[in-house]
mmCIF file of N, CA, C and O in Angstrom:
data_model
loop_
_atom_site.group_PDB
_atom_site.id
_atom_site.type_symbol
_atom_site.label_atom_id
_atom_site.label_comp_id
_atom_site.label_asym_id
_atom_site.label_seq_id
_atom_site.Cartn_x
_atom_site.Cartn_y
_atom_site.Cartn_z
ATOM 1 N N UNK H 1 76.513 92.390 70.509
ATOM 2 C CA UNK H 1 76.873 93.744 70.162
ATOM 3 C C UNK H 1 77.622 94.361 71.343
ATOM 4 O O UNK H 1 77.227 94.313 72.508
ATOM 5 N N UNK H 2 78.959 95.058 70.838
ATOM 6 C CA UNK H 2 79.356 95.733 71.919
ATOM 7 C C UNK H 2 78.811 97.540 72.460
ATOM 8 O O UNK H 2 78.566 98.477 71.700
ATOM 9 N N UNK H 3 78.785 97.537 73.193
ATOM 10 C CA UNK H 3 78.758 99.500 73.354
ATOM 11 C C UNK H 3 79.487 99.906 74.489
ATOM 12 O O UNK H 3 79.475 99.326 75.576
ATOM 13 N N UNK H 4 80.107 100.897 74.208
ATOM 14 C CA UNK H 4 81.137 101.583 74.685
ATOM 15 C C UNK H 4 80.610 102.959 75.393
ATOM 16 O O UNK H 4 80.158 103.888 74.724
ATOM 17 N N UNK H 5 80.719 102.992 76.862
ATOM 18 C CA UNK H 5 80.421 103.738 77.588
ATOM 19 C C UNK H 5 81.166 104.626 77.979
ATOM 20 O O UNK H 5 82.115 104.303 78.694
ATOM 21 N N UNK H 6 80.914 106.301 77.553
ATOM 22 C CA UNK H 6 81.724 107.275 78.410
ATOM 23 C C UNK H 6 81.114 108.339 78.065
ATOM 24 O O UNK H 6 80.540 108.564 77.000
ATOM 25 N N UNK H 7 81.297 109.333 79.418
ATOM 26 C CA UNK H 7 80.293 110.753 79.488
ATOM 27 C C UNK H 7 81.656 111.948 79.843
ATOM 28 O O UNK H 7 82.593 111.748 80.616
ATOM 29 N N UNK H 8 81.496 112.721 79.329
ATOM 30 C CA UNK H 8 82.422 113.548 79.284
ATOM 31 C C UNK H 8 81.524 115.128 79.093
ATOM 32 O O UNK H 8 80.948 115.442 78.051
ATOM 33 N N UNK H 9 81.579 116.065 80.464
ATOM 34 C CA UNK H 9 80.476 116.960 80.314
ATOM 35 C C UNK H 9 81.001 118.448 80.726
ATOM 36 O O UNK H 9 81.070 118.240 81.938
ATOM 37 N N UNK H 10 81.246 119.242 80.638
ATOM 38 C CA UNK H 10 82.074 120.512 81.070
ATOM 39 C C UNK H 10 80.846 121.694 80.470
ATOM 40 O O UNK H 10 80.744 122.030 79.290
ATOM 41 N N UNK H 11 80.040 122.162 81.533
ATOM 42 C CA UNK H 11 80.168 123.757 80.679
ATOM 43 C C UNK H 11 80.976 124.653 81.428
ATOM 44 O O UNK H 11 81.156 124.990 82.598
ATOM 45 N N UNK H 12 81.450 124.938 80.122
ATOM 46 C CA UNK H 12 82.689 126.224 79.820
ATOM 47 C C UNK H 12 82.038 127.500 79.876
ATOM 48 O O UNK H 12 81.008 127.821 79.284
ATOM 49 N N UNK H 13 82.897 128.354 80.821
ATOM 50 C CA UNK H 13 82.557 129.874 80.824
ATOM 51 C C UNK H 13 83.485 130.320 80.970
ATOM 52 O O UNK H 13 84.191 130.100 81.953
ATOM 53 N N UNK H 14 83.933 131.509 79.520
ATOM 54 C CA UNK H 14 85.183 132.250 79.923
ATOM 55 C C UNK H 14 85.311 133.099 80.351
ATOM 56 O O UNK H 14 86.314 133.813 80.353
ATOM 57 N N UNK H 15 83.882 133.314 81.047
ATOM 58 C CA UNK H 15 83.815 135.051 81.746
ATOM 59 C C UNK H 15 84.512 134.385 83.012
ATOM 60 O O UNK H 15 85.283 135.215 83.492
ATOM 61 N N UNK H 16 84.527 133.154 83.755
ATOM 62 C CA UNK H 16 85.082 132.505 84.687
ATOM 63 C C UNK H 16 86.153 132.434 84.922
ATOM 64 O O UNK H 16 86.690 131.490 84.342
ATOM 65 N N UNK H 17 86.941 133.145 85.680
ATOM 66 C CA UNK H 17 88.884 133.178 86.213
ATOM 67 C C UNK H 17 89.576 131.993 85.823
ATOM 68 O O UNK H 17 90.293 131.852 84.832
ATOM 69 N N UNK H 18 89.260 131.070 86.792
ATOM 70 C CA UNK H 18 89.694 129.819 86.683
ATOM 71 C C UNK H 18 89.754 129.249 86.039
ATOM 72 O O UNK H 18 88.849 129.597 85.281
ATOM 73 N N UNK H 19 90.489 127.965 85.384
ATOM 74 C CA UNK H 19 90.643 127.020 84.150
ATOM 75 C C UNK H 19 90.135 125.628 84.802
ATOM 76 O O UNK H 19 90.610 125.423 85.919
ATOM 77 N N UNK H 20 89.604 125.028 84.505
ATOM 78 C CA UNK H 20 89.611 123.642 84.713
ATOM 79 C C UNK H 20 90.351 122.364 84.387
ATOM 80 O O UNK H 20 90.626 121.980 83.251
ATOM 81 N N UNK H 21 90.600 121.835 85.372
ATOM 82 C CA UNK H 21 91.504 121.211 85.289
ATOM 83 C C UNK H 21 91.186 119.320 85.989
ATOM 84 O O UNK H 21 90.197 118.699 86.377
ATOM 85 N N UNK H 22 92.327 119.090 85.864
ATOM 86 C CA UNK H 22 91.702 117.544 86.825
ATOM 87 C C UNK H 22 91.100 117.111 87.975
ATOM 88 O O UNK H 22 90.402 116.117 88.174
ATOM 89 N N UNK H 23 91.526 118.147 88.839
ATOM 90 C CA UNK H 23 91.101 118.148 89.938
ATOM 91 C C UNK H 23 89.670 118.994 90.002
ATOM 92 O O UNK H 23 89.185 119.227 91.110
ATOM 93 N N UNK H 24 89.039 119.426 88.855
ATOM 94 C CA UNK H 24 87.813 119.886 89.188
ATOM 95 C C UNK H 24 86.768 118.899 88.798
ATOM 96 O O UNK H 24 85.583 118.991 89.116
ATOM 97 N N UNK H 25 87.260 118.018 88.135
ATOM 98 C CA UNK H 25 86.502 116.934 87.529
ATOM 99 C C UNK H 25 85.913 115.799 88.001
ATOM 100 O O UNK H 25 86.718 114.880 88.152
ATOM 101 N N UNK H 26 84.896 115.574 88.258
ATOM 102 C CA UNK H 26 84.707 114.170 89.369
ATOM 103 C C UNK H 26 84.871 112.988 88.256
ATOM 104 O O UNK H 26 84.036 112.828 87.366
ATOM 105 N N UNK H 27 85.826 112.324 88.375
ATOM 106 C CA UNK H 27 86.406 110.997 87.322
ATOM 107 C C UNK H 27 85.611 109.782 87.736
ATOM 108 O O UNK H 27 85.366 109.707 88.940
ATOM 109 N N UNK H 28 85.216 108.929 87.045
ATOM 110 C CA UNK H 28 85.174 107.548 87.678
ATOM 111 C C UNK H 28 85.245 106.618 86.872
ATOM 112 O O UNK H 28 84.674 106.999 85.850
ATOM 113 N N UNK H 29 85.698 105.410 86.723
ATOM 114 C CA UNK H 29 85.931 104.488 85.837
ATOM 115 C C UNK H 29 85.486 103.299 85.808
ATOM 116 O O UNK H 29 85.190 102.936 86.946
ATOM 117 N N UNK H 30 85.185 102.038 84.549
ATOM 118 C CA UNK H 30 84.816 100.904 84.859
ATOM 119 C C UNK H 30 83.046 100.634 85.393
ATOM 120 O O UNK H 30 82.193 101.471 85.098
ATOM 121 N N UNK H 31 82.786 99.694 85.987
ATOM 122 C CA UNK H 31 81.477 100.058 86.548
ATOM 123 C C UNK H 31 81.359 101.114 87.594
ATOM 124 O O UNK H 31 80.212 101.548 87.703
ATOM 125 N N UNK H 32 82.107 101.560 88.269
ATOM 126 C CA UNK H 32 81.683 103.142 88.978
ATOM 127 C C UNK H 32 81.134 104.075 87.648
ATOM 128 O O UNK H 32 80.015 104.579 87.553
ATOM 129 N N UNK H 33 82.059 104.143 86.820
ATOM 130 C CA UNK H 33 81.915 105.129 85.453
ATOM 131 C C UNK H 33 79.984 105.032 85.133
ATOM 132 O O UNK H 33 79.251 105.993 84.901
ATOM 133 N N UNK H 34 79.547 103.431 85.234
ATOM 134 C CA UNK H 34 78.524 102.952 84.447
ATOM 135 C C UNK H 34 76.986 103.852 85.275
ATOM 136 O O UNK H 34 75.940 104.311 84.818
ATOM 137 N N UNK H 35 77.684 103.746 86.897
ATOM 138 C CA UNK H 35 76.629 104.301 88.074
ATOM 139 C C UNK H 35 76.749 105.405 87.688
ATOM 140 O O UNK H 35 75.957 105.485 86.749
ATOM 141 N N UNK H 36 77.427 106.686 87.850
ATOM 142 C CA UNK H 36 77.822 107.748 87.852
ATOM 143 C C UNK H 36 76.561 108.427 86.275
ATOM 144 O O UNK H 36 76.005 109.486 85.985
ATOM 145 N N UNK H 37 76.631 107.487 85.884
ATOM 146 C CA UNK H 37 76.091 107.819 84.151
ATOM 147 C C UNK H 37 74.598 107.331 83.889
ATOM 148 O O UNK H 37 74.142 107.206 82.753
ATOM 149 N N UNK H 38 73.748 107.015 85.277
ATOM 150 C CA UNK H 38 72.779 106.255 85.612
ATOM 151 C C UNK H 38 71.819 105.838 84.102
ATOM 152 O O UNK H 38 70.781 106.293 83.622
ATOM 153 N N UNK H 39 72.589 104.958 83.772
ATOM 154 C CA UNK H 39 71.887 104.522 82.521
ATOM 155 C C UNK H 39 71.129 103.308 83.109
ATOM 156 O O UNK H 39 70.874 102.458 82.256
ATOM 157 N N UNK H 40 70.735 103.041 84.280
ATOM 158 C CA UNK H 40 70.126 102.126 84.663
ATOM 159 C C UNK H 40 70.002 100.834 84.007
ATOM 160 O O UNK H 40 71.074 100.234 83.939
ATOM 161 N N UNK H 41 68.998 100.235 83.504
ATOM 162 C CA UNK H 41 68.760 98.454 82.729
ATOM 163 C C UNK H 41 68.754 99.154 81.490
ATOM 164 O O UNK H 41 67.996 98.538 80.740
ATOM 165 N N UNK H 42 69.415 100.516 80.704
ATOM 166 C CA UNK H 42 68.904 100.235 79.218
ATOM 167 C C UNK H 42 69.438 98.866 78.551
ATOM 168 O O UNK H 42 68.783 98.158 77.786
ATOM 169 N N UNK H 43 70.717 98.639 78.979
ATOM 170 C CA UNK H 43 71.484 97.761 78.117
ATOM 171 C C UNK H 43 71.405 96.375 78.396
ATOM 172 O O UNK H 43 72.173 95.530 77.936
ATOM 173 N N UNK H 44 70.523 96.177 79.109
ATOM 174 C CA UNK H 44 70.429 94.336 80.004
ATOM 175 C C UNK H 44 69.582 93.521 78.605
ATOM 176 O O UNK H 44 68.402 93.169 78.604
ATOM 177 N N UNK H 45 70.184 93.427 77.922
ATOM 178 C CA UNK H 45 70.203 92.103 77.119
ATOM 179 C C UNK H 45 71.302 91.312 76.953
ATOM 180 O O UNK H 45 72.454 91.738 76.873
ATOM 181 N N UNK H 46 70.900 89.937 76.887
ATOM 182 C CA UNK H 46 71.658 89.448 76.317
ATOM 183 C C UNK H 46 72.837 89.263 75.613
ATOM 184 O O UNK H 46 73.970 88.830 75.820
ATOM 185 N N UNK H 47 71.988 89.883 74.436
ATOM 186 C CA UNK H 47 73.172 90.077 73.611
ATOM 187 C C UNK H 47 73.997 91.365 73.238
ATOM 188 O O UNK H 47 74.656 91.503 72.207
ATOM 189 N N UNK H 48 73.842 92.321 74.293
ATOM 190 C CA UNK H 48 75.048 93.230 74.553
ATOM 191 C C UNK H 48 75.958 93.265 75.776
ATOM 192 O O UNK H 48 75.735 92.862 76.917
ATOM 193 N N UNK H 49 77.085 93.873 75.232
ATOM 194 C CA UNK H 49 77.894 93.684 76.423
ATOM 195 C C UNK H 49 78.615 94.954 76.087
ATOM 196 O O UNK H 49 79.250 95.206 75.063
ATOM 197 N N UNK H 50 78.322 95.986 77.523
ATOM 198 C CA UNK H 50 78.787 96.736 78.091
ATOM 199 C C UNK H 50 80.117 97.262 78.637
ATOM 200 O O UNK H 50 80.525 97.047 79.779
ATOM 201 N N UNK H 51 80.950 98.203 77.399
ATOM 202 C CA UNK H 51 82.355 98.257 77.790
ATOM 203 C C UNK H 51 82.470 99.650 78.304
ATOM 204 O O UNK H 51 82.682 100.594 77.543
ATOM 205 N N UNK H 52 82.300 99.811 79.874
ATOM 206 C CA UNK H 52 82.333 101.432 80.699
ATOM 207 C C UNK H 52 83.964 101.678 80.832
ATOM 208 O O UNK H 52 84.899 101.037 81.311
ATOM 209 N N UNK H 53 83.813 102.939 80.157
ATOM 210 C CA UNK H 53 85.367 103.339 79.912
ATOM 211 C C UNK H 53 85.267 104.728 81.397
ATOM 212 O O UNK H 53 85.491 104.625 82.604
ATOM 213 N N UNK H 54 84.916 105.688 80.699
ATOM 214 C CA UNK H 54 84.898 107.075 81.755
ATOM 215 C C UNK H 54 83.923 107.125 82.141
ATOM 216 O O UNK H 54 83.092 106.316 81.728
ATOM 217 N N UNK H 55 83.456 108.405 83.425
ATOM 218 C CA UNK H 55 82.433 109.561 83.198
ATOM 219 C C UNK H 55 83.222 110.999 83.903
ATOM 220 O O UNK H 55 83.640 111.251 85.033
ATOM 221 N N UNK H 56 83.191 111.500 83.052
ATOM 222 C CA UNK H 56 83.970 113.316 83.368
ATOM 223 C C UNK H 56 83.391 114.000 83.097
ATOM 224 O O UNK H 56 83.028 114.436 82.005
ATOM 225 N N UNK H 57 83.059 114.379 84.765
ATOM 226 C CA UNK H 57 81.959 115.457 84.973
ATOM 227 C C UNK H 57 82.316 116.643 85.332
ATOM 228 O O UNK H 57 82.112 116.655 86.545
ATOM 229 N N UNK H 58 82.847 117.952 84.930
ATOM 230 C CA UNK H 58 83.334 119.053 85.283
ATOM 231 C C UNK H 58 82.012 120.157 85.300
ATOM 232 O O UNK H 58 82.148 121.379 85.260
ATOM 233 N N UNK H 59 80.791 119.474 85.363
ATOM 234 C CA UNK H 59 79.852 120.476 85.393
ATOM 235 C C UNK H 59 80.144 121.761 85.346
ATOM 236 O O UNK H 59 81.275 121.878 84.874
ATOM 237 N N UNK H 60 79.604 122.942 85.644
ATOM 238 C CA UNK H 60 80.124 124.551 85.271
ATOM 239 C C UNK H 60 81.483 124.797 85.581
ATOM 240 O O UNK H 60 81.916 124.488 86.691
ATOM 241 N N UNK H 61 82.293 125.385 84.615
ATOM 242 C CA UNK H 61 83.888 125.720 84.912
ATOM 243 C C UNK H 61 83.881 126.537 84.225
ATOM 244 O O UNK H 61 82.957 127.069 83.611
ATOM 245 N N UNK H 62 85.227 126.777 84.268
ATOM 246 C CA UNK H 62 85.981 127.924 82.975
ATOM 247 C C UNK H 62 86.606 127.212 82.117
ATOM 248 O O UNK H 62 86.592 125.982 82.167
ATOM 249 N N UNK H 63 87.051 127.689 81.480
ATOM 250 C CA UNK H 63 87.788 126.908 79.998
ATOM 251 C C UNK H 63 88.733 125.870 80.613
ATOM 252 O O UNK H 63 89.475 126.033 81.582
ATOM 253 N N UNK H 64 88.564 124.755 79.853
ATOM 254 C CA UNK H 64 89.360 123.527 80.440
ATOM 255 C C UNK H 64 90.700 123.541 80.090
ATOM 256 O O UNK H 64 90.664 124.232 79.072
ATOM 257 N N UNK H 65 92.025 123.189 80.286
ATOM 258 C CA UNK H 65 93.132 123.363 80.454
ATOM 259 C C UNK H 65 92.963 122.122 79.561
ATOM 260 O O UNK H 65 92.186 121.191 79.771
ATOM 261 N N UNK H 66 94.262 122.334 77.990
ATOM 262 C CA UNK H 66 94.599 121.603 77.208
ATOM 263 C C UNK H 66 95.051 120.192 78.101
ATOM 264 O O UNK H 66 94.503 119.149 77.744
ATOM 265 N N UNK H 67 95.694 120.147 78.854
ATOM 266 C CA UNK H 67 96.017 118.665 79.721
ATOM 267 C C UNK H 67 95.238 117.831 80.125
ATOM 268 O O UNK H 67 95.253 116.600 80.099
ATOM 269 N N UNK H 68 94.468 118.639 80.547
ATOM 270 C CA UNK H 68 93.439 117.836 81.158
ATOM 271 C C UNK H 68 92.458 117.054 80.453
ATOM 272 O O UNK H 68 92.064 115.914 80.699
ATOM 273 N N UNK H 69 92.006 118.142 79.199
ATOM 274 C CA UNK H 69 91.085 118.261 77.951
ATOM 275 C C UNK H 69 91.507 116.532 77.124
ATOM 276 O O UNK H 69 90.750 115.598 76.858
ATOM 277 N N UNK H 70 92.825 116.663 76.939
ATOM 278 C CA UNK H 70 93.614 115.447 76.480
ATOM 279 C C UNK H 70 93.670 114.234 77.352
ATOM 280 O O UNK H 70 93.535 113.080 76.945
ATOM 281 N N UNK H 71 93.890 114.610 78.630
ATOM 282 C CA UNK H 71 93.867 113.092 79.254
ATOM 283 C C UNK H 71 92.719 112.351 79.199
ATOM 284 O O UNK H 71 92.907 111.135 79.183
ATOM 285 N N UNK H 72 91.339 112.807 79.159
ATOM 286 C CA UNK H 72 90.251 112.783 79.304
ATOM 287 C C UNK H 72 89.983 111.894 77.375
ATOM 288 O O UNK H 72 89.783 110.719 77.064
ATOM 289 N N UNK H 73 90.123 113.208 76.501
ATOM 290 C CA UNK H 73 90.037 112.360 75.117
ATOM 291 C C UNK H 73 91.110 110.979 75.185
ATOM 292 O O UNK H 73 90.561 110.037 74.614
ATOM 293 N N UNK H 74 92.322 110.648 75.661
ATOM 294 C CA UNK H 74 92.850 110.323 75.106
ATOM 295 C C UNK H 74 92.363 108.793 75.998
ATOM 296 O O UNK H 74 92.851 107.759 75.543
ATOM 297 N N UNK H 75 91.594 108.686 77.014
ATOM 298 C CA UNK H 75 91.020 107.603 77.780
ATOM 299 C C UNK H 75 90.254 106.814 77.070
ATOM 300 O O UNK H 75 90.404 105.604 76.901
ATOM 301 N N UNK H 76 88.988 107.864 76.429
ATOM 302 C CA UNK H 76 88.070 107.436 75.889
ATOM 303 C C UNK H 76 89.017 107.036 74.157
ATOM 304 O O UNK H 76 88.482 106.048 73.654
ATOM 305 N N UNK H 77 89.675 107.340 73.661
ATOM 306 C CA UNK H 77 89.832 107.369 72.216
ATOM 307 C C UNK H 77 90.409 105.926 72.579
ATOM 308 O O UNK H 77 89.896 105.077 71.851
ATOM 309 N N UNK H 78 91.358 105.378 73.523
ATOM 310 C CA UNK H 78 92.249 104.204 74.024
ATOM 311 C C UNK H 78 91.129 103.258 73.728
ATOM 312 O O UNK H 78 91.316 102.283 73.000
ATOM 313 N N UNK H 79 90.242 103.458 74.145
ATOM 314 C CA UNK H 79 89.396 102.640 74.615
ATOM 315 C C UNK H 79 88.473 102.217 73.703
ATOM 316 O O UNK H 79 87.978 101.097 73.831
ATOM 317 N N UNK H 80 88.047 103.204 72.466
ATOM 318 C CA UNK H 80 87.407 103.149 71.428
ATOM 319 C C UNK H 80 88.752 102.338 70.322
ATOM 320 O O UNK H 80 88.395 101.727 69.315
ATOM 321 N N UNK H 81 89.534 102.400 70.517
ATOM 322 C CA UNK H 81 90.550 101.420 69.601
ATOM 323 C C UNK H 81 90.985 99.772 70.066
ATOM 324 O O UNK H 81 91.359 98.739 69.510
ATOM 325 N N UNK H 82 90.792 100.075 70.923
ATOM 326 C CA UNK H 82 90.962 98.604 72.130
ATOM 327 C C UNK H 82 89.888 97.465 71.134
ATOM 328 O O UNK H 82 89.677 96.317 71.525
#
C-alpha cells in the first residue's frame, strides 16, 4: 500500500496586517518533510511504502497570498497524480 505524506497548516487571521507568504512558511521536503511531521514508526510495515511530498507550516499568519496558497496546493496535488 502506498501513502502519501503532506502537512499543510496556516492559521489565518485577518485582523493581522500582513499576508503570508513563502517566506513565512517553514517548507521541507522528502524525508525532512517526513521529520518535520513527526509521525514517528506509524507506517513501518512492510507492506507500506511511504511517499513524503511536503510539510507547510505557516503556523499563525494573516491571510495567505494566492501564490503562495498555489505553490503549496499545486506540490502536493503533483504529487497525488504522480
Amino acid at each position: 500500500m502506498k501513502i502519501l505524506a503532506a502537512k499543510f497548516v496556516l492559521e489565518a487571521n485577518a485582523n493581522v496586517p500582513m499576508l503570508c507568504d513563502l517566506e513565512n512558511v517553514a517548507l521541507s521536503y522528502g524525508q525532512d518533510a517526513l521529520t518535520h511531521m513527526q509521525l514517528g514508526n506509524v507506517f513501518d510495515a512492510d507492506d507500506i511504502e511511504v511517499i513524503p511530498v511536503l510539510c507547510a507550516d505557516a503556523a499563525c499568519s494573516g491571510v495567505m497570498k494566492k501564490a503562495c496558497f498555489d505553490y503549496i496546493e499545486q506540490r502536493i496535488l503533483t504529487a497525488v497524480k504522480e
